Amino acid sequence: MGKGGAVLTVGRPLPWQEAKDKLTYVRQHGVDQFIQHYRRHETKQRDTLLYGDEIEYGLFKLSSDGASLSLRGGEVRSLLSNREAEERRAIPESGKVTWHPEYGSWMVESTPEKPYSGYTDDLRRVESSMRSRRARLLMALKDNEVAPTVVAFPLLGASNDELPRNGPVASSVLVPDDVINPHPRFGALTKNIRERRGSNVEVIAPLFQDDNTTGDAIKADAMAFGMGCCCLQVTFQCRDVDESRHVYDQLAVLAPIMMALTAATPILAGKLQDHDCRWDIVSQSVDDRTTDERRTSLSSSSKGDKRLAGSGTRKLRTSRYSAAASYVCRRCDLHSCAARYNDVEVEVDESALQKLKKEGIDDLLATHVAHLFVRDPLVIFDGLCEEVDDNTQTDHFENLQSTNWNSVRWKPPPADSNIGWRVELRTMEVQLTDFENAAFTVFCVLVLRVLLSFDLNIYVPMSKVHENMDRAHSRGAASQQKFWWRSHTVWKSTSGQRCVDGVEALRHRADAVTRTMSRRW
C-alpha cells in the first residue's frame, strides 16, 4: 500500500483505551520479532535486480455542478480484482495487475503483478504496464466517473456538502467520515491518532499570496487531507542485506531531489498553497505526538502515561511521517562510511537499542530500528497480540515499521517468502500521464544502477538531506531552489589510483566533506 504498506488484517481493532494496555507488549515483542527475523534472513541473497512501482488513483464523478469524490473505491477494486482472477483462470499466464485498497474510499492503488527485471526490455515495459492498468481501471468506471492521476482532489474539504461532518471517527468540520475506507483498520488508524494526540490533527500550509489574498495560511483538520494524496513509489529488491542498506542511504539523499522534480500539489482544500508538495501535509495529518512530545522546550514536568512510548513525554522532533532519520550502511571501505554523516540527533527507545546491540545488531542498524520504537503501535487487532508467535511471525514489528512513514523505507524479506531485501523510495508525487510516471520510475532505476555499478558516493551530512527536504517544498523548487549536493562522487588517492586503504580513504573523506559542502547544486 502506498501509505502504510501494511497487510489489511480482518478483525476487530481494539479501541484506543483498550489498546493502551497492550502497547508495551507490542513494542517489546516487535523488537524480539525483528531480531529473530533478521537472524533467519541475514544471509539471504538474490542474484538479479527486481523492482516495481505503485500508482494511486482518485475516483471522481462529474456532474453539471462540477466534480466531486466518487466513494466507490472498494467496489471498483473488488470488480477489478475479480476480473483479474477470471483472466488467470481462463489464461493462466494472464493477469497483469494487483489492485490494493487505499486510505480514501475514493482511491485505489495498482502494482504490476510481477516485478520488472533488470533487463533493458523491462525498462520499456514500465510505461505499457501503466497504460494497461489505467485502461483496466477506466473500464470499471461509470460513464460519469474519471480517474486521473492527480495528487490531491483540489476541492477536498470544499465540496461534498451533502455529507454530514463531525463524524465520530475523524471529528472533522471539513470532511465526513464517509471519505475514509470502510475497512476497520483505516477508521481505527484515524481515530487512534486523534486520541493519542489528544486533539484533532492540525494541517497548516502557507497560502499563496497575490494582490487580493486575505489570510496567510490554509488549515485542515483531518487525516484524509494527507493520506488522501496519491503518489508514485518504487521498490527495489537488492542482492543482499548489505546492498539494501547501501541503497537505502543513496536513495535517502536522492529522495528530496525526486520530490522536487515531481512536485504536483499546488492546491489544498480549494485554495492555492505556497508550496508545491504533499509531504508536509501528510506529515501533519498523521502527527500523533502528544503536546509534550511536540514541545519546543528541552524538558517536561508532565508524568505522562507509562503505557505510551516514552510515557508520551519524550520530545520527538518530527511526526512519524518524515524524512529518513539516519544512514544505515555499515560499509567502511573505499568511501562509504555512513556513520560520519549522521550529524542529526536521532531519538531512540533505549531499551530496544540495548537489546538490539546485545543480540549482535551493529550500531547503525540498531539505531535505525530503535528509532522506529519511539512510536506506539496505532492499530492492534483483538486476538492478535499475545497470540502472535515471535519465532515465526513479524506482526508486531510490521505494526511499527508500516506506520513509520519515512522518505525511504528499508524492508526486510517477508516471512515465508522468496522475496529478498528491499528498499522503497516514497517521496515522488504521481504525475498526470503514464509517460511521466514511467519516465521517473525508469530514471530512478537507471540512477541506482549507475550508483551501484560505479560504486559512487553521494553521501552528504543527514542535516543537509533534511534541509533539502525543506527546500523541495518551495514553489518551483526544481528550477528555482538550490540543493546541497556532493561535488565529488569518486575519490582517488594522491598517487592517482583509487584509494583502497581504509585509513587513507578516511583521511581523504574528511577533507572532502568540508570541501564539497561549501557549495550547492
Short mmCIF file of C-alpha atoms in Angstrom, two decimals:
data_model
loop_
_atom_site.label_atom_id
_atom_site.label_comp_id
_atom_site.label_asym_id
_atom_site.label_seq_id
_atom_site.Cartn_x
_atom_site.Cartn_y
_atom_site.Cartn_z
CA MET A 1 0.00 0.00 0.00
CA GLY A 2 1.18 3.45 -0.81
CA LYS A 3 0.99 4.99 2.63
CA GLY A 4 1.19 2.24 5.13
CA GLY A 5 2.37 -0.82 3.32
CA ALA A 6 0.56 -2.95 5.88
CA VAL A 7 -1.45 -6.08 5.29
CA LEU A 8 -5.14 -5.41 5.91
CA THR A 9 -5.98 -7.73 8.78
CA VAL A 10 -9.56 -8.88 9.11
CA GLY A 11 -10.86 -8.47 12.66
CA ARG A 12 -11.85 -6.00 15.34
CA PRO A 13 -9.39 -3.19 16.09
CA LEU A 14 -9.17 -2.51 19.80
CA PRO A 15 -10.46 0.93 20.90
CA TRP A 16 -7.57 3.15 21.95
CA GLN A 17 -8.28 2.91 25.68
CA GLU A 18 -8.18 -0.90 25.43
CA ALA A 19 -5.16 -0.87 23.14
CA LYS A 20 -3.12 1.20 25.62
CA ASP A 21 -2.74 -1.81 27.92
CA LYS A 22 -1.12 -3.78 25.09
CA LEU A 23 1.21 -1.11 23.66
CA THR A 24 4.21 -2.10 25.76
CA TYR A 25 3.81 -5.76 24.84
CA VAL A 26 3.67 -4.99 21.13
CA ARG A 27 6.70 -2.70 21.27
CA GLN A 28 8.83 -5.15 23.24
CA HIS A 29 7.88 -8.17 21.18
CA GLY A 30 8.23 -6.18 17.96
CA VAL A 31 11.95 -5.84 18.76
CA ASP A 32 12.19 -9.56 19.52
CA GLN A 33 10.50 -10.40 16.24
CA PHE A 34 12.90 -8.21 14.29
CA ILE A 35 15.90 -9.89 15.90
CA GLN A 36 14.61 -13.39 15.13
CA HIS A 37 13.62 -12.43 11.60
CA TYR A 38 16.94 -10.69 10.91
CA ARG A 39 18.88 -13.76 12.02
CA ARG A 40 16.83 -16.02 9.76
CA HIS A 41 17.29 -13.85 6.68
CA GLU A 42 20.64 -12.11 7.22
CA THR A 43 22.39 -14.35 4.70
CA LYS A 44 19.56 -14.33 2.16
CA GLN A 45 20.79 -13.38 -1.32
CA ARG A 46 19.21 -12.69 -4.68
CA ASP A 47 21.20 -12.57 -7.92
CA THR A 48 19.04 -10.27 -10.03
CA LEU A 49 17.75 -6.73 -9.66
CA LEU A 50 13.98 -6.58 -9.42
CA TYR A 51 11.81 -3.52 -8.99
CA GLY A 52 8.19 -2.47 -9.08
CA ASP A 53 6.06 0.64 -8.94
CA GLU A 54 2.91 1.62 -7.06
CA ILE A 55 0.48 4.13 -8.55
CA GLU A 56 -2.55 5.53 -6.76
CA TYR A 57 -5.66 6.87 -8.44
CA GLY A 58 -8.52 9.05 -7.22
CA LEU A 59 -12.04 8.38 -8.46
CA PHE A 60 -14.16 11.46 -9.22
CA LYS A 61 -17.67 11.87 -10.57
CA LEU A 62 -18.68 14.64 -12.93
CA SER A 63 -21.99 16.47 -12.99
CA SER A 64 -23.40 19.78 -14.13
CA ASP A 65 -22.30 21.18 -10.76
CA GLY A 66 -18.69 20.18 -11.30
CA ALA A 67 -16.54 17.38 -9.88
CA SER A 68 -16.80 15.56 -6.57
CA LEU A 69 -15.41 12.44 -4.95
CA SER A 70 -16.77 9.09 -6.08
CA LEU A 71 -16.74 6.95 -2.94
CA ARG A 72 -16.70 3.67 -4.87
CA GLY A 73 -13.05 2.73 -4.40
CA GLY A 74 -13.83 -0.57 -2.66
CA GLU A 75 -16.48 -1.54 -5.20
CA VAL A 76 -14.23 -0.73 -8.16
CA ARG A 77 -11.25 -2.54 -6.64
CA SER A 78 -13.33 -5.65 -5.99
CA LEU A 79 -14.59 -5.61 -9.59
CA LEU A 80 -11.07 -5.24 -10.96
CA SER A 81 -9.65 -7.99 -8.74
CA ASN A 82 -12.42 -10.36 -9.82
CA ARG A 83 -11.70 -9.64 -13.46
CA GLU A 84 -8.01 -10.34 -12.93
CA ALA A 85 -8.87 -13.69 -11.30
CA GLU A 86 -11.19 -14.60 -14.16
CA GLU A 87 -8.45 -13.84 -16.69
CA ARG A 88 -5.98 -16.03 -14.84
CA ARG A 89 -8.43 -18.93 -14.74
CA ALA A 90 -9.05 -18.66 -18.48
CA ILE A 91 -5.45 -17.90 -19.45
CA PRO A 92 -3.01 -18.85 -16.65
CA GLU A 93 -0.24 -16.61 -17.95
CA SER A 94 -2.61 -13.63 -17.99
CA GLY A 95 -3.47 -11.33 -15.12
CA LYS A 96 -1.00 -8.48 -15.01
CA VAL A 97 -2.20 -6.24 -12.20
CA THR A 98 -2.72 -6.39 -8.45
CA TRP A 99 -5.24 -3.91 -7.04
CA HIS A 100 -4.92 -2.66 -3.46
CA PRO A 101 -7.12 -0.62 -1.13
CA GLU A 102 -6.03 2.83 -0.03
CA TYR A 103 -6.93 5.19 2.80
CA GLY A 104 -9.60 7.14 0.94
CA SER A 105 -12.87 5.49 -0.03
CA TRP A 106 -12.42 7.20 -3.41
CA MET A 107 -8.95 5.73 -4.00
CA VAL A 108 -7.42 2.58 -5.50
CA GLU A 109 -3.81 1.52 -5.96
CA SER A 110 -2.24 -0.59 -8.67
CA THR A 111 1.00 -2.54 -8.89
CA PRO A 112 2.28 -4.88 -11.60
CA GLU A 113 1.55 -8.45 -10.53
CA LYS A 114 5.14 -9.46 -11.19
CA PRO A 115 8.17 -7.20 -10.66
CA TYR A 116 10.29 -5.88 -13.50
CA SER A 117 13.74 -7.36 -14.06
CA GLY A 118 17.00 -5.52 -14.67
CA TYR A 119 16.95 -6.11 -18.43
CA THR A 120 16.58 -3.23 -20.88
CA ASP A 121 13.37 -4.71 -22.30
CA ASP A 122 11.72 -4.31 -18.91
CA LEU A 123 12.57 -0.61 -18.83
CA ARG A 124 10.41 -0.29 -21.93
CA ARG A 125 7.69 -2.39 -20.30
CA VAL A 126 7.06 0.06 -17.45
CA GLU A 127 5.01 2.54 -19.46
CA SER A 128 2.97 -0.14 -21.23
CA SER A 129 2.15 -1.67 -17.84
CA MET A 130 0.97 1.68 -16.54
CA ARG A 131 -1.13 2.27 -19.65
CA SER A 132 -2.69 -1.17 -19.30
CA ARG A 133 -3.56 -0.57 -15.66
CA ARG A 134 -5.17 2.75 -16.43
CA ALA A 135 -7.21 1.20 -19.26
CA ARG A 136 -8.45 -1.58 -16.98
CA LEU A 137 -9.43 0.94 -14.32
CA LEU A 138 -11.32 3.16 -16.76
CA MET A 139 -13.31 0.15 -17.99
CA ALA A 140 -14.57 -0.40 -14.43
CA LEU A 141 -15.90 3.15 -14.02
CA LYS A 142 -19.36 4.53 -14.66
CA ASP A 143 -19.99 6.92 -17.56
CA ASN A 144 -19.82 9.98 -15.31
CA GLU A 145 -16.63 8.91 -13.48
CA VAL A 146 -12.99 9.68 -14.17
CA ALA A 147 -9.76 8.53 -12.52
CA PRO A 148 -6.95 10.97 -13.30
CA THR A 149 -3.59 10.53 -11.62
CA VAL A 150 -3.59 13.75 -9.62
CA VAL A 151 -2.02 14.01 -6.18
CA ALA A 152 -4.99 15.54 -4.37
CA PHE A 153 -8.60 16.30 -5.15
CA PRO A 154 -8.44 20.12 -5.23
CA LEU A 155 -11.84 20.61 -3.59
CA LEU A 156 -11.49 18.12 -0.73
CA GLY A 157 -12.94 19.95 2.25
CA ALA A 158 -14.66 22.45 -0.02
CA SER A 159 -17.19 20.09 -1.64
CA ASN A 160 -19.37 17.05 -0.82
CA ASP A 161 -21.51 19.42 1.22
CA GLU A 162 -24.39 16.96 1.26
CA LEU A 163 -22.45 14.57 3.56
CA PRO A 164 -22.51 15.12 7.36
CA ARG A 165 -19.45 16.47 9.15
CA ASN A 166 -18.15 15.98 12.72
CA GLY A 167 -18.31 12.19 12.46
CA PRO A 168 -17.20 10.00 15.38
CA VAL A 169 -14.01 8.86 13.60
CA ALA A 170 -12.34 11.97 12.13
CA SER A 171 -14.39 14.55 14.05
CA SER A 172 -13.69 16.91 11.16
CA VAL A 173 -15.63 20.07 10.36
CA LEU A 174 -14.38 19.89 6.76
CA VAL A 175 -14.78 16.27 5.61
CA PRO A 176 -17.20 13.46 6.52
CA ASP A 177 -16.20 10.04 7.82
CA ASP A 178 -17.59 8.58 4.59
CA VAL A 179 -14.39 9.55 2.77
CA ILE A 180 -12.42 7.01 4.87
CA ASN A 181 -12.04 3.49 3.51
CA PRO A 182 -14.64 1.37 5.37
CA HIS A 183 -12.10 -1.32 6.30
CA PRO A 184 -11.83 -1.21 10.14
CA ARG A 185 -8.09 -0.54 10.07
CA PHE A 186 -8.40 2.88 8.44
CA GLY A 187 -11.06 4.16 10.78
CA ALA A 188 -9.13 2.90 13.80
CA LEU A 189 -5.94 4.50 12.49
CA THR A 190 -7.72 7.84 12.11
CA LYS A 191 -9.41 7.79 15.49
CA ASN A 192 -6.41 6.47 17.44
CA ILE A 193 -4.12 9.16 16.07
CA ARG A 194 -6.56 11.77 17.36
CA GLU A 195 -6.92 10.08 20.73
CA ARG A 196 -3.23 9.57 21.30
CA ARG A 197 -2.53 13.16 20.29
CA GLY A 198 -5.35 14.48 22.48
CA SER A 199 -6.90 16.59 19.73
CA ASN A 200 -7.68 16.68 16.04
CA VAL A 201 -4.69 16.76 13.74
CA GLU A 202 -3.78 20.26 12.58
CA VAL A 203 -2.67 20.71 8.99
CA ILE A 204 -1.33 24.17 8.16
CA ALA A 205 0.02 25.11 4.74
CA PRO A 206 1.19 28.54 3.55
CA LEU A 207 -1.37 30.35 1.41
CA PHE A 208 -0.22 31.68 -1.96
CA GLN A 209 -0.17 35.47 -1.84
CA ASP A 210 -1.37 37.75 -4.63
CA ASP A 211 -2.87 41.23 -4.70
CA ASN A 212 -6.26 40.13 -3.37
CA THR A 213 -5.23 37.43 -0.89
CA THR A 214 -6.61 37.56 2.61
CA GLY A 215 -5.02 35.43 5.30
CA ASP A 216 -1.67 33.69 5.31
CA ALA A 217 -2.44 30.01 5.82
CA ILE A 218 -4.66 27.13 4.73
CA LYS A 219 -5.92 24.98 7.57
CA ALA A 220 -7.31 21.45 7.57
CA ASP A 221 -8.29 19.11 10.37
CA ALA A 222 -8.34 15.51 9.18
CA MET A 223 -6.09 12.65 8.16
CA ALA A 224 -7.86 12.49 4.79
CA PHE A 225 -6.15 15.67 3.62
CA GLY A 226 -2.77 13.90 3.82
CA MET A 227 -3.45 10.23 3.37
CA GLY A 228 -5.86 11.13 0.58
CA CYS A 229 -2.89 12.25 -1.52
CA CYS A 230 -1.77 9.98 -4.37
CA CYS A 231 1.87 9.23 -5.05
CA LEU A 232 4.28 7.19 -7.15
CA GLN A 233 6.53 4.81 -5.25
CA VAL A 234 9.26 2.49 -6.46
CA THR A 235 10.60 -0.53 -4.59
CA PHE A 236 13.92 -2.23 -5.39
CA GLN A 237 14.95 -5.76 -4.44
CA CYS A 238 18.65 -5.82 -3.63
CA ARG A 239 21.27 -8.53 -3.82
CA ASP A 240 21.64 -8.95 -0.05
CA VAL A 241 21.18 -7.14 3.25
CA ASP A 242 24.40 -5.13 2.88
CA GLU A 243 23.46 -3.85 -0.56
CA SER A 244 19.97 -2.97 0.70
CA ARG A 245 21.49 -0.81 3.43
CA HIS A 246 23.78 0.88 0.92
CA VAL A 247 20.83 1.51 -1.44
CA TYR A 248 18.79 2.90 1.46
CA ASP A 249 21.44 5.54 2.12
CA GLN A 250 21.81 6.55 -1.52
CA LEU A 251 18.04 6.86 -2.00
CA ALA A 252 17.78 8.89 1.20
CA VAL A 253 19.99 11.51 -0.47
CA LEU A 254 18.01 11.35 -3.72
CA ALA A 255 14.58 11.46 -2.06
CA PRO A 256 14.22 15.25 -1.70
CA ILE A 257 15.54 15.80 -5.23
CA MET A 258 12.95 13.41 -6.65
CA MET A 259 10.25 15.09 -4.60
CA ALA A 260 11.15 18.48 -6.06
CA LEU A 261 11.24 17.09 -9.61
CA THR A 262 7.77 15.54 -9.28
CA ALA A 263 6.10 18.26 -7.17
CA ALA A 264 2.43 18.39 -8.15
CA THR A 265 0.32 19.59 -5.19
CA PRO A 266 -0.46 23.30 -5.68
CA ILE A 267 -3.96 23.18 -4.12
CA LEU A 268 -5.19 22.23 -0.67
CA ALA A 269 -8.84 22.44 0.46
CA GLY A 270 -9.82 24.55 -2.54
CA LYS A 271 -7.05 27.12 -2.09
CA LEU A 272 -3.70 27.73 -3.78
CA GLN A 273 -0.86 26.95 -1.41
CA ASP A 274 2.58 28.49 -1.49
CA HIS A 275 4.16 25.02 -1.54
CA ASP A 276 4.19 22.54 -4.39
CA CYS A 277 4.45 19.24 -2.46
CA ARG A 278 2.20 17.00 -0.39
CA TRP A 279 4.86 15.86 2.11
CA ASP A 280 4.26 18.34 4.95
CA ILE A 281 0.51 17.98 4.52
CA VAL A 282 0.69 14.22 5.01
CA SER A 283 3.18 14.60 7.86
CA GLN A 284 0.86 16.87 9.80
CA SER A 285 -2.21 14.78 9.01
CA VAL A 286 -0.82 11.72 10.85
CA ASP A 287 1.02 13.53 13.65
CA ASP A 288 0.02 11.56 16.74
CA ARG A 289 2.54 13.20 19.07
CA THR A 290 1.23 14.39 22.41
CA THR A 291 1.57 18.00 23.49
CA ASP A 292 4.70 17.09 25.47
CA GLU A 293 6.23 15.23 22.53
CA ARG A 294 5.65 18.23 20.26
CA ARG A 295 7.07 20.74 22.73
CA THR A 296 9.94 23.04 21.80
CA SER A 297 11.47 23.11 25.29
CA LEU A 298 14.04 20.51 26.32
CA SER A 299 12.25 19.17 29.39
CA SER A 300 8.74 18.48 30.56
CA SER A 301 7.27 18.34 34.06
CA SER A 302 4.45 16.06 32.94
CA LYS A 303 4.41 12.48 34.26
CA GLY A 304 2.61 11.30 31.15
CA ASP A 305 1.18 7.81 30.73
CA LYS A 306 3.62 4.97 31.36
CA ARG A 307 1.77 2.77 28.86
CA LEU A 308 2.83 5.05 25.98
CA ALA A 309 6.24 5.00 24.33
CA GLY A 310 8.46 7.29 26.39
CA SER A 311 5.43 7.81 28.66
CA GLY A 312 4.20 10.20 25.97
CA THR A 313 6.61 12.87 27.25
CA ARG A 314 9.79 12.15 25.27
CA LYS A 315 10.46 15.08 22.94
CA LEU A 316 10.13 13.95 19.32
CA ARG A 317 11.48 16.23 16.64
CA THR A 318 9.18 15.12 13.83
CA SER A 319 5.90 13.45 13.03
CA ARG A 320 6.00 9.74 12.26
CA TYR A 321 5.77 10.74 8.57
CA SER A 322 9.15 12.33 7.92
CA ALA A 323 12.49 12.21 6.15
CA ALA A 324 14.89 9.34 6.79
CA ALA A 325 16.45 9.84 10.22
CA SER A 326 19.90 8.28 9.76
CA TYR A 327 22.15 6.37 7.41
CA VAL A 328 22.47 2.62 7.95
CA CYS A 329 25.16 1.27 5.60
CA ARG A 330 27.94 -0.47 7.54
CA ARG A 331 30.49 -0.42 4.72
CA CYS A 332 33.65 1.42 5.68
CA ASP A 333 35.89 0.57 2.77
CA LEU A 334 36.56 2.86 -0.16
CA HIS A 335 34.42 5.86 0.62
CA SER A 336 31.16 4.73 2.23
CA CYS A 337 31.40 5.29 5.94
CA ALA A 338 27.87 6.29 6.82
CA ALA A 339 28.42 6.98 10.50
CA ARG A 340 30.44 10.14 9.85
CA TYR A 341 27.49 11.70 8.01
CA ASN A 342 24.94 11.02 10.74
CA ASP A 343 25.04 14.50 12.21
CA VAL A 344 21.38 14.67 13.32
CA GLU A 345 20.30 13.57 16.78
CA VAL A 346 18.09 10.50 16.46
CA GLU A 347 15.57 9.69 19.17
CA VAL A 348 15.70 6.01 20.14
CA ASP A 349 13.98 3.68 22.55
CA GLU A 350 16.88 2.94 24.89
CA SER A 351 15.67 -0.48 26.00
CA ALA A 352 15.19 -1.52 22.36
CA LEU A 353 18.62 -0.15 21.44
CA GLN A 354 20.38 -2.06 24.21
CA LYS A 355 18.55 -5.29 23.39
CA LEU A 356 19.45 -5.00 19.71
CA LYS A 357 23.12 -4.35 20.45
CA LYS A 358 23.23 -7.20 22.98
CA GLU A 359 21.91 -9.53 20.29
CA GLY A 360 24.70 -8.55 17.91
CA ILE A 361 22.96 -5.96 15.73
CA ASP A 362 25.52 -3.33 14.69
CA ASP A 363 25.17 0.22 15.98
CA LEU A 364 23.89 1.80 12.74
CA LEU A 365 21.10 -0.71 12.19
CA ALA A 366 20.28 -0.90 15.90
CA THR A 367 19.80 2.88 15.94
CA HIS A 368 17.57 2.72 12.87
CA VAL A 369 15.33 0.05 14.37
CA ALA A 370 15.28 1.56 17.87
CA HIS A 371 14.14 4.83 16.30
CA LEU A 372 11.03 3.08 14.97
CA PHE A 373 10.10 2.11 18.52
CA VAL A 374 9.89 5.62 19.93
CA ARG A 375 6.38 5.48 18.42
CA ASP A 376 3.39 3.48 19.57
CA PRO A 377 1.52 0.89 17.50
CA LEU A 378 -1.60 2.66 16.28
CA VAL A 379 -3.87 -0.29 15.48
CA ILE A 380 -3.98 -3.54 17.47
CA PHE A 381 -6.47 -6.20 16.47
CA ASP A 382 -8.31 -8.27 19.05
CA GLY A 383 -6.76 -11.74 19.27
CA LEU A 384 -3.53 -10.71 17.54
CA CYS A 385 -1.35 -9.64 20.43
CA GLU A 386 -0.10 -12.34 22.82
CA GLU A 387 -1.32 -14.90 20.30
CA VAL A 388 1.40 -13.96 17.77
CA ASP A 389 4.44 -16.30 17.68
CA ASP A 390 7.62 -14.22 17.86
CA ASN A 391 9.69 -17.04 16.36
CA THR A 392 7.76 -17.30 13.10
CA GLN A 393 5.72 -14.10 12.70
CA THR A 394 6.56 -10.40 12.42
CA ASP A 395 3.16 -8.79 13.02
CA HIS A 396 4.30 -6.61 15.91
CA PHE A 397 7.45 -5.43 14.15
CA GLU A 398 5.48 -4.64 10.99
CA ASN A 399 2.91 -2.78 13.09
CA LEU A 400 5.58 -0.20 13.91
CA GLN A 401 7.54 -0.49 10.67
CA SER A 402 4.48 0.13 8.49
CA THR A 403 3.37 3.23 10.40
CA ASN A 404 6.76 4.92 10.41
CA TRP A 405 6.28 6.61 7.05
CA ASN A 406 9.74 7.86 6.02
CA SER A 407 11.10 9.20 2.76
CA VAL A 408 12.81 5.85 2.24
CA ARG A 409 11.78 2.54 3.78
CA TRP A 410 14.16 -0.36 4.43
CA LYS A 411 12.16 -3.58 4.09
CA PRO A 412 13.29 -6.98 5.41
CA PRO A 413 12.11 -10.03 3.46
CA PRO A 414 8.54 -11.08 4.25
CA ALA A 415 8.13 -14.22 6.32
CA ASP A 416 7.75 -17.45 4.32
CA SER A 417 8.62 -15.78 1.03
CA ASN A 418 11.29 -15.91 -1.67
CA ILE A 419 11.38 -12.11 -1.77
CA GLY A 420 14.71 -10.57 -0.78
CA TRP A 421 15.83 -7.40 0.99
CA ARG A 422 14.14 -4.34 -0.46
CA VAL A 423 14.21 -0.54 -0.34
CA GLU A 424 11.29 1.72 -1.19
CA LEU A 425 11.58 5.31 -2.46
CA ARG A 426 8.48 7.13 -1.18
CA THR A 427 8.75 10.83 -1.98
CA MET A 428 7.69 11.06 -5.61
CA GLU A 429 4.31 12.58 -6.46
CA VAL A 430 2.10 10.95 -9.05
CA GLN A 431 2.08 12.59 -12.49
CA LEU A 432 -0.78 13.23 -14.91
CA THR A 433 0.40 10.89 -17.67
CA ASP A 434 1.67 7.34 -17.81
CA PHE A 435 4.67 8.53 -19.79
CA GLU A 436 5.75 10.85 -16.97
CA ASN A 437 5.22 8.23 -14.26
CA ALA A 438 7.16 5.68 -16.29
CA ALA A 439 9.92 8.18 -17.02
CA PHE A 440 10.50 8.93 -13.34
CA THR A 441 10.37 5.24 -12.46
CA VAL A 442 12.91 4.34 -15.13
CA PHE A 443 15.09 7.30 -14.19
CA CYS A 444 15.28 6.06 -10.59
CA VAL A 445 16.21 2.58 -11.78
CA LEU A 446 18.96 3.88 -14.06
CA VAL A 447 20.39 6.23 -11.45
CA LEU A 448 20.51 3.45 -8.89
CA ARG A 449 22.22 1.08 -11.34
CA VAL A 450 24.85 3.72 -12.09
CA LEU A 451 25.46 4.31 -8.37
CA LEU A 452 25.89 0.58 -7.76
CA SER A 453 27.84 -0.27 -10.91
CA PHE A 454 30.40 2.52 -10.49
CA ASP A 455 30.37 2.40 -6.68
CA LEU A 456 29.69 6.12 -6.46
CA ASN A 457 29.42 8.05 -3.23
CA ILE A 458 26.71 10.71 -2.95
CA TYR A 459 26.68 10.99 0.84
CA VAL A 460 26.07 14.39 2.35
CA PRO A 461 25.50 15.04 6.08
CA MET A 462 22.00 13.98 7.09
CA SER A 463 21.27 17.53 8.26
CA LYS A 464 21.72 18.65 4.64
CA VAL A 465 19.31 15.95 3.44
CA HIS A 466 16.72 17.35 5.84
CA GLU A 467 17.43 20.86 4.63
CA ASN A 468 16.95 19.63 1.06
CA MET A 469 13.56 18.17 2.07
CA ASP A 470 12.51 21.59 3.35
CA ARG A 471 13.74 23.33 0.20
CA ALA A 472 11.93 20.84 -2.04
CA HIS A 473 8.57 22.15 -0.80
CA SER A 474 9.11 25.62 -2.27
CA ARG A 475 7.20 26.66 -5.37
CA GLY A 476 9.24 25.80 -8.46
CA ALA A 477 11.91 24.16 -6.31
CA ALA A 478 13.33 22.05 -9.16
CA SER A 479 14.20 25.15 -11.19
CA GLN A 480 14.42 27.91 -8.58
CA GLN A 481 15.90 26.33 -5.45
CA LYS A 482 19.43 25.27 -4.61
CA PHE A 483 20.10 21.90 -3.01
CA TRP A 484 23.04 20.54 -1.12
CA TRP A 485 24.90 18.05 -3.28
CA ARG A 486 28.25 16.39 -3.35
CA SER A 487 30.90 17.78 -5.70
CA HIS A 488 33.00 14.63 -5.88
CA THR A 489 31.49 11.15 -6.14
CA VAL A 490 34.66 9.13 -6.88
CA TRP A 491 37.77 9.52 -4.76
CA LYS A 492 41.34 8.97 -5.80
CA SER A 493 44.47 8.67 -3.73
CA THR A 494 47.34 11.15 -4.05
CA SER A 495 49.06 8.73 -6.45
CA GLY A 496 46.11 8.95 -8.83
CA GLN A 497 44.93 5.40 -8.13
CA ARG A 498 41.65 4.55 -6.49
CA CYS A 499 42.17 4.55 -2.76
CA VAL A 500 41.88 1.06 -1.28
CA ASP A 501 43.44 1.51 2.12
CA GLY A 502 40.77 2.17 4.75
CA VAL A 503 42.80 4.68 6.74
CA GLU A 504 43.86 6.64 3.66
CA ALA A 505 40.28 6.62 2.41
CA LEU A 506 39.02 8.07 5.66
CA ARG A 507 41.62 10.85 5.53
CA HIS A 508 40.53 11.83 2.02
CA ARG A 509 36.87 11.76 3.05
CA ALA A 510 37.49 14.04 5.99
CA ASP A 511 38.86 16.69 3.64
CA ALA A 512 36.14 16.06 1.13
CA VAL A 513 33.21 16.76 3.42
CA THR A 514 34.14 20.36 4.17
CA ARG A 515 35.17 20.96 0.59
CA THR A 516 32.06 19.59 -1.07
CA MET A 517 29.67 21.16 1.41
CA SER A 518 30.98 24.63 0.59
CA ARG A 519 28.81 24.83 -2.50
CA ARG A 520 25.30 23.79 -3.51
CA TRP A 521 23.85 22.14 -6.59
#
